PDB file of C-alpha atoms and ligand atoms in Angstrom:
ATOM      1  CA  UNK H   1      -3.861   4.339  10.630  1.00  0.00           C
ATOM      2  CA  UNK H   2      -5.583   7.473  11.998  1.00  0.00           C
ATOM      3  CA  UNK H   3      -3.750   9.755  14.845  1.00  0.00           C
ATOM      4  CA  UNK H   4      -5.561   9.814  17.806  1.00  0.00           C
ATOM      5  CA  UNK H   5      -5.069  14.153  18.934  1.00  0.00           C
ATOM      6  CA  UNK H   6      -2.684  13.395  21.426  1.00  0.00           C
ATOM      7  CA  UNK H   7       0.657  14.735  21.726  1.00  0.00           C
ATOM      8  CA  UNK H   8       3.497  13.125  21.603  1.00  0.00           C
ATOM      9  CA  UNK H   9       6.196  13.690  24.938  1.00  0.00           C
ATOM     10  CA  UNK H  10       8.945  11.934  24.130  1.00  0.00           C
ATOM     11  CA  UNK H  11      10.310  14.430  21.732  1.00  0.00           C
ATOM     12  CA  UNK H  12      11.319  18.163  22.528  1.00  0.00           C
ATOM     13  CA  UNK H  13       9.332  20.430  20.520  1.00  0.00           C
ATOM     14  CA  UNK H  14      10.327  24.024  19.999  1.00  0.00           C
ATOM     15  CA  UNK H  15       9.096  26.377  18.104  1.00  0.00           C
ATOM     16  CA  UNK H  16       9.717  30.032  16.155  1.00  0.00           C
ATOM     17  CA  UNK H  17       7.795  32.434  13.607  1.00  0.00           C
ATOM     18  CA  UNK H  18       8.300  32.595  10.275  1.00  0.00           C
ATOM     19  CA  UNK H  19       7.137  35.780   8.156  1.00  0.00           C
ATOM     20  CA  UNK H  20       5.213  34.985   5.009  1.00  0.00           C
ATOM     21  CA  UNK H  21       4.544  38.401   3.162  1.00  0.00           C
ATOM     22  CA  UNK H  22       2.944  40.320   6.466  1.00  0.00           C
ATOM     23  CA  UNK H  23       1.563  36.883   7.793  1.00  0.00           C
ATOM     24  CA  UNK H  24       3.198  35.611  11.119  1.00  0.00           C
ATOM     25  CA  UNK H  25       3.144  31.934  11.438  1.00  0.00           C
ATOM     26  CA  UNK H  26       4.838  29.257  14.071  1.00  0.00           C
ATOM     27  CA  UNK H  27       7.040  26.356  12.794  1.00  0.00           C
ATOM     28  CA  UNK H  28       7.686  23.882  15.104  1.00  0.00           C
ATOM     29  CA  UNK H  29      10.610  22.206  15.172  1.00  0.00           C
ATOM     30  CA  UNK H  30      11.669  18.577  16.483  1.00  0.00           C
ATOM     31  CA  UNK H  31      14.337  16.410  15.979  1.00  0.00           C
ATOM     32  CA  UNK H  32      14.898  13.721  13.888  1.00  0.00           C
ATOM     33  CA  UNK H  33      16.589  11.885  15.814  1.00  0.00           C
ATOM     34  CA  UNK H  34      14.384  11.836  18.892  1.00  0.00           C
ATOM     35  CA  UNK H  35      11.667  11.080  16.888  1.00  0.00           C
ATOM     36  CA  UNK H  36      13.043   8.498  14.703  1.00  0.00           C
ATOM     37  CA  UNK H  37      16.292   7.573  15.869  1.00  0.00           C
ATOM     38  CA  UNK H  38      17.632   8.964  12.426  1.00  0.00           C
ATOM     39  CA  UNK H  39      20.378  11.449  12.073  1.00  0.00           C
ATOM     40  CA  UNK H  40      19.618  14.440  10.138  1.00  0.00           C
ATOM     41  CA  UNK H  41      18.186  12.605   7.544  1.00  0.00           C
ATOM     42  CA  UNK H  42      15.577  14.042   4.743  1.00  0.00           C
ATOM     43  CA  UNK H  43      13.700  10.824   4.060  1.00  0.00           C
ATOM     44  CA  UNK H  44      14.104   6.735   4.501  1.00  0.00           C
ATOM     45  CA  UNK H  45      11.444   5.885   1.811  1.00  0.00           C
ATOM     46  CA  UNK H  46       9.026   3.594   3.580  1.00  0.00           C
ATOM     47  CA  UNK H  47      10.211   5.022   6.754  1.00  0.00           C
ATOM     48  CA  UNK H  48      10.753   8.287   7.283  1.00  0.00           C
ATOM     49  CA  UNK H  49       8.889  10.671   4.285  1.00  0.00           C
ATOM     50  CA  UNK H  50      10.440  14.007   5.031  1.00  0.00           C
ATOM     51  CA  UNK H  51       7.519  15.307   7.643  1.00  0.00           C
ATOM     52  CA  UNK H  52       9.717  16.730  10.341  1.00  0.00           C
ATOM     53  CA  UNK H  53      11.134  19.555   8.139  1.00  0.00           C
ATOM     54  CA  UNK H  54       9.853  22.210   6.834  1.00  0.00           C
ATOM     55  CA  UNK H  55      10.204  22.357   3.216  1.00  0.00           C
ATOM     56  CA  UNK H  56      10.077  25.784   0.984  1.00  0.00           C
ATOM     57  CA  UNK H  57       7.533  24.258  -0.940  1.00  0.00           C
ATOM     58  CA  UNK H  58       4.738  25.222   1.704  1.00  0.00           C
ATOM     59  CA  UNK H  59       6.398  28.426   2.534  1.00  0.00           C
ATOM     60  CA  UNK H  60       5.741  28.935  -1.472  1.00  0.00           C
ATOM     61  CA  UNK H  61       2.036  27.382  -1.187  1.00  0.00           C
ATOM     62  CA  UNK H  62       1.112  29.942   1.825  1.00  0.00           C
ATOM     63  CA  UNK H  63       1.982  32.968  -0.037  1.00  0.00           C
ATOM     64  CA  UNK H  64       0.405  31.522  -3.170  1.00  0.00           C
ATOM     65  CA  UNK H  65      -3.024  31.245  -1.163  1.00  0.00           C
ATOM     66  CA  UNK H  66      -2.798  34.407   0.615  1.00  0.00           C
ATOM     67  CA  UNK H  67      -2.465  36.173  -3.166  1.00  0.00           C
ATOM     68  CA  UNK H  68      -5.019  34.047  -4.330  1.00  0.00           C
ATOM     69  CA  UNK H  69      -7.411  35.388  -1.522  1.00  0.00           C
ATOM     70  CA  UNK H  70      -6.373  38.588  -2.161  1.00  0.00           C
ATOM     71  CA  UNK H  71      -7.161  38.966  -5.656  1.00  0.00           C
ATOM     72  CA  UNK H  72     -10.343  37.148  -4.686  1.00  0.00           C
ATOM     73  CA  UNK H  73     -10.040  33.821  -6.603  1.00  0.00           C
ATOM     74  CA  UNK H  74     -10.287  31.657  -3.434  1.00  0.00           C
ATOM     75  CA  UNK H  75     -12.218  31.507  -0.880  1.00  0.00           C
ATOM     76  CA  UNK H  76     -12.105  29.241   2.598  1.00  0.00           C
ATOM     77  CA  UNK H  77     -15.042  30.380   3.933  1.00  0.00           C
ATOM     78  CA  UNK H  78     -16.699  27.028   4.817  1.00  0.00           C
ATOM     79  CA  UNK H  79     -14.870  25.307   2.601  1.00  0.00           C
ATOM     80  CA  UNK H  80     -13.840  21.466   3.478  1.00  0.00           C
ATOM     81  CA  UNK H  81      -9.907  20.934   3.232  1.00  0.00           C
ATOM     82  CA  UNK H  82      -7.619  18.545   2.884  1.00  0.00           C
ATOM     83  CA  UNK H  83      -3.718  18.729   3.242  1.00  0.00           C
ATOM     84  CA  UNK H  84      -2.135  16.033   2.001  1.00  0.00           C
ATOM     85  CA  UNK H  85       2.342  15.344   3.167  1.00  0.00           C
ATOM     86  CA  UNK H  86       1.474  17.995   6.165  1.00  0.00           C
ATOM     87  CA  UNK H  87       4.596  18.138   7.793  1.00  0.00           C
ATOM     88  CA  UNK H  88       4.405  21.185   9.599  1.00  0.00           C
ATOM     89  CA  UNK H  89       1.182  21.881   8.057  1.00  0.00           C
ATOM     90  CA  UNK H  90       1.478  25.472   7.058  1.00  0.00           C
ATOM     91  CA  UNK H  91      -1.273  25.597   3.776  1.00  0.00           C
ATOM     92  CA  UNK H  92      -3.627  23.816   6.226  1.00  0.00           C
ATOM     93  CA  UNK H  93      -3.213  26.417   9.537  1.00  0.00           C
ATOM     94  CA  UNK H  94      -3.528  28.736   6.827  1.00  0.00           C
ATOM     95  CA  UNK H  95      -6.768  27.699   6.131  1.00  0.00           C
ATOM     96  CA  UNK H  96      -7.945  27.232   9.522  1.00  0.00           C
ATOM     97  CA  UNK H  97      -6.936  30.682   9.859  1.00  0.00           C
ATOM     98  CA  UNK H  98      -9.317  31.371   7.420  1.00  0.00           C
ATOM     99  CA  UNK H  99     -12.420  30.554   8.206  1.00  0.00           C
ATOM    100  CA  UNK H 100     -12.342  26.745   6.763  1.00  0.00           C
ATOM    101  CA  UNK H 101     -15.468  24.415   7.617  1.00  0.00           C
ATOM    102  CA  UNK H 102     -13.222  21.464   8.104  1.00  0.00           C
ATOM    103  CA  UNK H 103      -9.476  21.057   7.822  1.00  0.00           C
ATOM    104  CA  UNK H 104      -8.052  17.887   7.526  1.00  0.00           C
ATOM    105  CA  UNK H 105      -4.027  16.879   8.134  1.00  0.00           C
ATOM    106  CA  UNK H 106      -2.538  13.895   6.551  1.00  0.00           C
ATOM    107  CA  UNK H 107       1.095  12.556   6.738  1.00  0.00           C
ATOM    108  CA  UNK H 108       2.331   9.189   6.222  1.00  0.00           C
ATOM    109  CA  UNK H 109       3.949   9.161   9.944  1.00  0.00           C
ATOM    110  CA  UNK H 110       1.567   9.190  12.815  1.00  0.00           C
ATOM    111  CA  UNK H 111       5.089  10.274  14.601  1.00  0.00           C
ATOM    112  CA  UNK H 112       5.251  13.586  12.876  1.00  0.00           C
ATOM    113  CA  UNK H 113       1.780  13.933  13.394  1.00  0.00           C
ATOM    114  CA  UNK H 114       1.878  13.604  17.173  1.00  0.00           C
ATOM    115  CA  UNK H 115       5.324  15.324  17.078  1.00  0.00           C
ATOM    116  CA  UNK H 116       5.082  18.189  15.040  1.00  0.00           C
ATOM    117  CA  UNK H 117       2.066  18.350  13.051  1.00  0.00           C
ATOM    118  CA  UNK H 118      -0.827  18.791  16.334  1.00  0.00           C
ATOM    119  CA  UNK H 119       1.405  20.943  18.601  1.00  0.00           C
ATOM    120  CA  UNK H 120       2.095  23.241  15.439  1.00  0.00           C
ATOM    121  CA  UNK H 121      -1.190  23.306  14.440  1.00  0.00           C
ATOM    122  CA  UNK H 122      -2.521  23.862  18.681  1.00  0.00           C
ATOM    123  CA  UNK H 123       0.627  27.038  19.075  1.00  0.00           C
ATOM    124  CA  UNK H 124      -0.802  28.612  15.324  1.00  0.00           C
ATOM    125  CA  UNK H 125      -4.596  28.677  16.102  1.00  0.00           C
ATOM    126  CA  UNK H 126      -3.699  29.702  19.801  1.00  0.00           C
ATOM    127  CA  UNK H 127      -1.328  32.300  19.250  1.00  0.00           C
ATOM    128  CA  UNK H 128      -3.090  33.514  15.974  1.00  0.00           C
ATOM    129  CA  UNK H 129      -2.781  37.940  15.531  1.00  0.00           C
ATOM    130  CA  UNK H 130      -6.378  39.515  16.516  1.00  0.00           C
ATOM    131  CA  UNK H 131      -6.794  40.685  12.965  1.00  0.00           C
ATOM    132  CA  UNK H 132      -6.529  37.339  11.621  1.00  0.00           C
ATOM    133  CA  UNK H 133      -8.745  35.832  14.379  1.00  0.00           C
ATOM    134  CA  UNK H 134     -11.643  38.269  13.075  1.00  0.00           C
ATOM    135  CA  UNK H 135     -11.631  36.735   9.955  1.00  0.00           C
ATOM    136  CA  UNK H 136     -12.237  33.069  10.949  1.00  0.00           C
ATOM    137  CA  UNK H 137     -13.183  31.887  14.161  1.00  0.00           C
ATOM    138  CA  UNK H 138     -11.397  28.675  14.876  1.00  0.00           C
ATOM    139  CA  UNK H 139     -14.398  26.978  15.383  1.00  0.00           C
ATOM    140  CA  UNK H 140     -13.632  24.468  12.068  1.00  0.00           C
ATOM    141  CA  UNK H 141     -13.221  20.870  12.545  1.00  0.00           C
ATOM    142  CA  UNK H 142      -9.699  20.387  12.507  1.00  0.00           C
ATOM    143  CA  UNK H 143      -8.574  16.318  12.060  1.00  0.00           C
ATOM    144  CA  UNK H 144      -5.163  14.369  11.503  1.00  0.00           C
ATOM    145  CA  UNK H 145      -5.068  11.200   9.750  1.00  0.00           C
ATOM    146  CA  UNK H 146      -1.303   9.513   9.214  1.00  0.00           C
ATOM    147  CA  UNK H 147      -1.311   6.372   6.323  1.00  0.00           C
ATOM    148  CA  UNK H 148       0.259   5.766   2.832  1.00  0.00           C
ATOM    149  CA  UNK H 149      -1.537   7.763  -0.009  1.00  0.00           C
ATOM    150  CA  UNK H 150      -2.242   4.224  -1.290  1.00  0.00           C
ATOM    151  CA  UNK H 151      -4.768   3.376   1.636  1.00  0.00           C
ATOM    152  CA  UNK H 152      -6.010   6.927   3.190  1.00  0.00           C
ATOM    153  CA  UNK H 153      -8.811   7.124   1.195  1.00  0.00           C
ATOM    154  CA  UNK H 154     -10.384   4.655   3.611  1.00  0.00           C
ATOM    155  CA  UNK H 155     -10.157   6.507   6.643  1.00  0.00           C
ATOM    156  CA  UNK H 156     -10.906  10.065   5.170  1.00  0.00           C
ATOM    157  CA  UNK H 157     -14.264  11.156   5.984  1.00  0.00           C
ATOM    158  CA  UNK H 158     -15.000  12.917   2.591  1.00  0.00           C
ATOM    159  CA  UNK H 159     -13.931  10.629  -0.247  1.00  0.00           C
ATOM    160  CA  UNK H 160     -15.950   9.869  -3.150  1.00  0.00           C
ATOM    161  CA  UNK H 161     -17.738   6.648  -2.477  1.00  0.00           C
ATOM    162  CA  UNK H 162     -16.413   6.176   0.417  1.00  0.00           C
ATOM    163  CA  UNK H 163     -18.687   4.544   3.486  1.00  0.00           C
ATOM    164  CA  UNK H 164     -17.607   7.257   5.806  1.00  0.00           C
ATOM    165  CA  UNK H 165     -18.364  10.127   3.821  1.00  0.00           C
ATOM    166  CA  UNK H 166     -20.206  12.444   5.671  1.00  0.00           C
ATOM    167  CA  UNK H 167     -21.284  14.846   3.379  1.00  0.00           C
ATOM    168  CA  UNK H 168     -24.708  14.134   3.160  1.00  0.00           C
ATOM    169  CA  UNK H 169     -25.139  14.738   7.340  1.00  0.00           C
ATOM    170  CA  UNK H 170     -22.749  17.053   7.431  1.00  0.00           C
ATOM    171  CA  UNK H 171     -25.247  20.119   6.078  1.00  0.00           C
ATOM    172  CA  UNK H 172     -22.319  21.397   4.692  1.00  0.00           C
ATOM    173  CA  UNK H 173     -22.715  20.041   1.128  1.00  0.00           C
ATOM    174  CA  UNK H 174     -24.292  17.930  -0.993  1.00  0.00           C
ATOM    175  CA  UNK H 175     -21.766  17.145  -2.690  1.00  0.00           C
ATOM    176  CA  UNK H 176     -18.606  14.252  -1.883  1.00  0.00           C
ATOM    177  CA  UNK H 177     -15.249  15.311  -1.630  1.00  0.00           C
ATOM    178  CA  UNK H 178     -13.216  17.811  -0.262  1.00  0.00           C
ATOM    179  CA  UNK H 179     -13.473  21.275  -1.939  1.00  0.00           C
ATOM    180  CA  UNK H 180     -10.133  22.011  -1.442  1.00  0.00           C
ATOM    181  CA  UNK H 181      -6.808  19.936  -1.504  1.00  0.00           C
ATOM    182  CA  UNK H 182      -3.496  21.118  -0.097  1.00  0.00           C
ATOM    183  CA  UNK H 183       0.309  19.999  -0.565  1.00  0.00           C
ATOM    184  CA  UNK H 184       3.837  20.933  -1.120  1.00  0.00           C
ATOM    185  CA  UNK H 185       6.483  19.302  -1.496  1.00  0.00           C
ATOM    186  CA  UNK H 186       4.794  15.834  -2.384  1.00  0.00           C
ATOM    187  CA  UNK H 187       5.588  14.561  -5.974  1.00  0.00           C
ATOM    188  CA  UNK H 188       9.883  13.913  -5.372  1.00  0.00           C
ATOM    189  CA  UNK H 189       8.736   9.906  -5.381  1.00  0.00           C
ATOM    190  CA  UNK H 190       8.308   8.764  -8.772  1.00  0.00           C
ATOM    191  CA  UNK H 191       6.818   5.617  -7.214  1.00  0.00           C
ATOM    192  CA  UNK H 192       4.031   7.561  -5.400  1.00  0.00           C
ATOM    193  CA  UNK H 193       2.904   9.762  -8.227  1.00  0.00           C
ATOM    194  CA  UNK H 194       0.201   7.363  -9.422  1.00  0.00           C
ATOM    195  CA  UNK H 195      -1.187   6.615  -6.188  1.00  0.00           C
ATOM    196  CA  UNK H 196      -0.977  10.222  -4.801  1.00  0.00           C
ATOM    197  CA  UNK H 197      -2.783  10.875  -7.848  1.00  0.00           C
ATOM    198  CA  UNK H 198      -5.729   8.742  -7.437  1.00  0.00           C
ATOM    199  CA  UNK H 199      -6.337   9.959  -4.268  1.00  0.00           C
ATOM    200  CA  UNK H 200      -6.775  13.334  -5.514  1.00  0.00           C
ATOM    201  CA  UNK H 201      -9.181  12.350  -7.575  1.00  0.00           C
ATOM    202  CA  UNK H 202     -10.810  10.702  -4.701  1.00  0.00           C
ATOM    203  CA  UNK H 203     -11.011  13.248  -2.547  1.00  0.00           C
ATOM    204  CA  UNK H 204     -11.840  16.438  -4.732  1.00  0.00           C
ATOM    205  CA  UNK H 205     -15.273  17.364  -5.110  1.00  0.00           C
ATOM    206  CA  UNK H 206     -16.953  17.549  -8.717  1.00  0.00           C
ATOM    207  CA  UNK H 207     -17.357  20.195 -10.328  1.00  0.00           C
ATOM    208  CA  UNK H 208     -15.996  22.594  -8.343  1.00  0.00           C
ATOM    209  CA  UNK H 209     -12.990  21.198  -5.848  1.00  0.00           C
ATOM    210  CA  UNK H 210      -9.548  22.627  -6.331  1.00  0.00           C
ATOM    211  CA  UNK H 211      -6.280  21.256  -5.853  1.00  0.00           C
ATOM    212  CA  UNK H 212      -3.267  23.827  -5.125  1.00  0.00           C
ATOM    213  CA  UNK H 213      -0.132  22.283  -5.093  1.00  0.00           C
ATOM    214  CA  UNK H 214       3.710  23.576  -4.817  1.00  0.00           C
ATOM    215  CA  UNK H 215       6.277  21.238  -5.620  1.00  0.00           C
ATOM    216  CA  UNK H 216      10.167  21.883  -7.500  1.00  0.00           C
ATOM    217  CA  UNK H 217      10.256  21.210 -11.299  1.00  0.00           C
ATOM    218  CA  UNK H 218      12.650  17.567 -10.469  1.00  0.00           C
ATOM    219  CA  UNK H 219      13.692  16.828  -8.095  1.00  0.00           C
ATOM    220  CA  UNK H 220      17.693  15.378  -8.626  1.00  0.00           C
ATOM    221  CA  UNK H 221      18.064  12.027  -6.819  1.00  0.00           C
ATOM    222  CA  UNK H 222      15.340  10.719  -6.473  1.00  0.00           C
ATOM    223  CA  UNK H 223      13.819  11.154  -9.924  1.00  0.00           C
ATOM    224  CA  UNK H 224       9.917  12.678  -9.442  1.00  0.00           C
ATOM    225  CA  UNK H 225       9.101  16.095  -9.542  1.00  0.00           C
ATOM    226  CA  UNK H 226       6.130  18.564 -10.875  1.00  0.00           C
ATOM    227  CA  UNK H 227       6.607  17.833 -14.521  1.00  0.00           C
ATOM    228  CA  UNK H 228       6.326  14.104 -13.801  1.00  0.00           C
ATOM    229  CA  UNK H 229       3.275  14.306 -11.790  1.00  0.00           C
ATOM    230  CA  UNK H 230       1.821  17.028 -14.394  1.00  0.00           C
ATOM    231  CA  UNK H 231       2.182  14.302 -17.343  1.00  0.00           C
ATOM    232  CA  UNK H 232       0.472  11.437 -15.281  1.00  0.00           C
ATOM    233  CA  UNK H 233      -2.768  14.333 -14.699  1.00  0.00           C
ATOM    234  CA  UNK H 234      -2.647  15.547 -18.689  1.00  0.00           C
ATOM    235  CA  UNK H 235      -2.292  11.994 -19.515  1.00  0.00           C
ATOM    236  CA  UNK H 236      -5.390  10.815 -17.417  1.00  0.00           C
ATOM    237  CA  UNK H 237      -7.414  14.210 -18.755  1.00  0.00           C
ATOM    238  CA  UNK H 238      -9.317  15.140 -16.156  1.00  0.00           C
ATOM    239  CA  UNK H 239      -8.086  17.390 -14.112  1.00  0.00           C
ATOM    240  CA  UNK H 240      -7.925  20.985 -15.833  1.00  0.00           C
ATOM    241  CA  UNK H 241      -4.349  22.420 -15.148  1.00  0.00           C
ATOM    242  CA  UNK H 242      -3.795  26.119 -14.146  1.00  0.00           C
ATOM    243  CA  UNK H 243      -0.484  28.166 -13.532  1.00  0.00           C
ATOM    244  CA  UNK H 244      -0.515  30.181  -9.770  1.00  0.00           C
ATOM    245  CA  UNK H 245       3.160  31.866  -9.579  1.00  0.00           C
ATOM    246  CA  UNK H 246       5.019  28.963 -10.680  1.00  0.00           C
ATOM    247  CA  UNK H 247       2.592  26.971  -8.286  1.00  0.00           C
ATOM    248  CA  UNK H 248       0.026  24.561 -10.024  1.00  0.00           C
ATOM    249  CA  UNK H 249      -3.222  24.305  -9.683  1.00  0.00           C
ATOM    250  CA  UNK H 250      -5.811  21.409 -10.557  1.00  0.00           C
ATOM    251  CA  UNK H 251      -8.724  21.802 -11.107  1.00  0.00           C
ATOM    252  CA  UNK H 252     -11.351  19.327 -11.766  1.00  0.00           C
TER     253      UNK H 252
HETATM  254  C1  SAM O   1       8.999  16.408   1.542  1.00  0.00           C
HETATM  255  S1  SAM O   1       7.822  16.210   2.817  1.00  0.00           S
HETATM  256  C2  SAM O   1       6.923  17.746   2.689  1.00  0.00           C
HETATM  257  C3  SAM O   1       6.297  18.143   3.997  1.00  0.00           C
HETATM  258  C4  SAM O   1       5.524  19.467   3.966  1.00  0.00           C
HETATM  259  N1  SAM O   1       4.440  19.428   3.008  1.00  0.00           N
HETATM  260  C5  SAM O   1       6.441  20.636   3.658  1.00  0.00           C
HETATM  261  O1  SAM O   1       6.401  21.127   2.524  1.00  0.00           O
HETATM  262  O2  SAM O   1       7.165  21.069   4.546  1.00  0.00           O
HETATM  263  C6  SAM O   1       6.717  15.038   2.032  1.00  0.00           C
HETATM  264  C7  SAM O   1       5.438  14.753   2.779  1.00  0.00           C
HETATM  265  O3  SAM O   1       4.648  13.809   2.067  1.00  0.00           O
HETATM  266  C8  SAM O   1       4.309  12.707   2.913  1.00  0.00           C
HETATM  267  N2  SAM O   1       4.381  11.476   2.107  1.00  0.00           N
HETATM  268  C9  SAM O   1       5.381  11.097   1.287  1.00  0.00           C
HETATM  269  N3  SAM O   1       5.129   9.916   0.717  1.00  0.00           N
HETATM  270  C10 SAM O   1       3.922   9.522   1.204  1.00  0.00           C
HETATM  271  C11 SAM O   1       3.101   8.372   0.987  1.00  0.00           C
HETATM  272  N4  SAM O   1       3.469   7.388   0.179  1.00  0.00           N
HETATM  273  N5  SAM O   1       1.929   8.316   1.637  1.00  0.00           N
HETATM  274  C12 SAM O   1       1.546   9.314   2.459  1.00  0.00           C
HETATM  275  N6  SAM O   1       2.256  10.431   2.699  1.00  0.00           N
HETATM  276  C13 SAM O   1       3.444  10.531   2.077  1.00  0.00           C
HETATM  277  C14 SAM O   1       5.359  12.711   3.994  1.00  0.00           C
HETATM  278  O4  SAM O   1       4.918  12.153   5.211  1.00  0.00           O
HETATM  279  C15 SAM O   1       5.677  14.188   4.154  1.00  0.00           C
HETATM  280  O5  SAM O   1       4.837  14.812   5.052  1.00  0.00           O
END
């Protein structure tokens, strides 16, 4: 199912900044409960996946990406992005924020993508500092898509093989696939690491697409974690894996 880019009014969002290293962001915040009828609860597998809280994870992936920019090994610069188990959708805003072609949200709720997800994104790129403004111009294509990892790959405009792949009209590329792919916090399902997997390899563009992810070693109860999801790449071989401050990155 894709989210249409309206927001949601039946639940209360608020919203405060968080500081990441010198960069101000917003997190919105909504509740649960309003949204879902759920008490306080992390995740109802099938349900609810976690969206409407914020989760270290990304905190971990921003300040990753800003050191990787820093030291010059990334880029956004017209670069097409995807971030996959948005949530708030910090790594992606990030990106917007700098200078990204094409940023693309995914979660598996439409909910916490009408909810959270577009107003968060809309109070970031409105509210952004000047000096950060100068650097990107928040004229990217900015998207939302909400859908299991096991089906998304037919709505997402840049997919490998995929009929709606635009990257042939787009005059950004040549080449299929998104250059790079975002997400924290999404490997704690051992039943989802294969198919969260195969997207990725869907949706990353060869040779040179990039996959930064931030995610805890295990994660107790409910089995996944990074060192589950890092045997299913090795095992397939094709993804090359690198180390980023305890982050991961894939690249292919
Ligand atoms: C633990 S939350 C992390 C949210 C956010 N990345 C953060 O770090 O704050 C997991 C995210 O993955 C998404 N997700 C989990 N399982 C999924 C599935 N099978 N298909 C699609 N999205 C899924 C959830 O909707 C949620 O946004």
């Amino acid at each position: 199912m894709a989210a249409n880019s309206q927001v949601s009014a039946s639940a209360k969002y608020t919203v405060e900044s968080v500081n990441l290293g010198g960069l101000t962001l917003l997190k919105g915040r909504v509740k649960t409960h309003e949204v879902f009828g759920l008490s306080n609860s992390d995740l109802v597998p099938g349900k609810y996946e976690g969206g409407l809280k914020l989760w270290e994870g990304s905190l971990d992936l921003v300040k990753a990406l800003q050191s990787e920019v820093k030291n010059g090994n990334l880029t956004f610069c017209e670069k097409r992005v995807l971030e996959l188990g948005c949530g708030h959708g910090l790594p992606g805003i990030f990106a917007c924020l700098q200078g990204a072609a094409a940023v693309h949200f995914q979660d598996f709720n439409a909910e916490v993508i009408r909810c959270l997800t577009i107003p968060n994104v809309n109070a970031n790129l409105s509210e952004k500092e000047p000096s950060i403004a100068n650097v990107t111009g928040s004229s990217g294509e900015v998207r939302f898509y909400a859908g299991d990892w096991s089906e998304i790959h037919e709505l997402l405009p840049h997919v490998k093989g995929n009929k709606k792949d635009q990257s042939h009209s787009s005059g950004h590329s040549q080449v299929a696939g998104y250059d790079i792919i975002l997400m924290a916090e999404t490997v704690y399902s051992i039943s989802t690491l294969q198919s969260l997997y195969e997207l990725m390899k869907k949706c990353t563009s060869h040779p040179h697409g990039v996959v930064y992810m931030a995610a805890k070693k295990h994660y107790f109860g409910v089995g996944g974690g990074s060192r589950r999801f890092l045997s299913v790449v090795e095992k397939d071989g094709e993804l090359v894996l690198e180390y980023v401050q305890n982050n991961c990155k894939g690249i292919i």
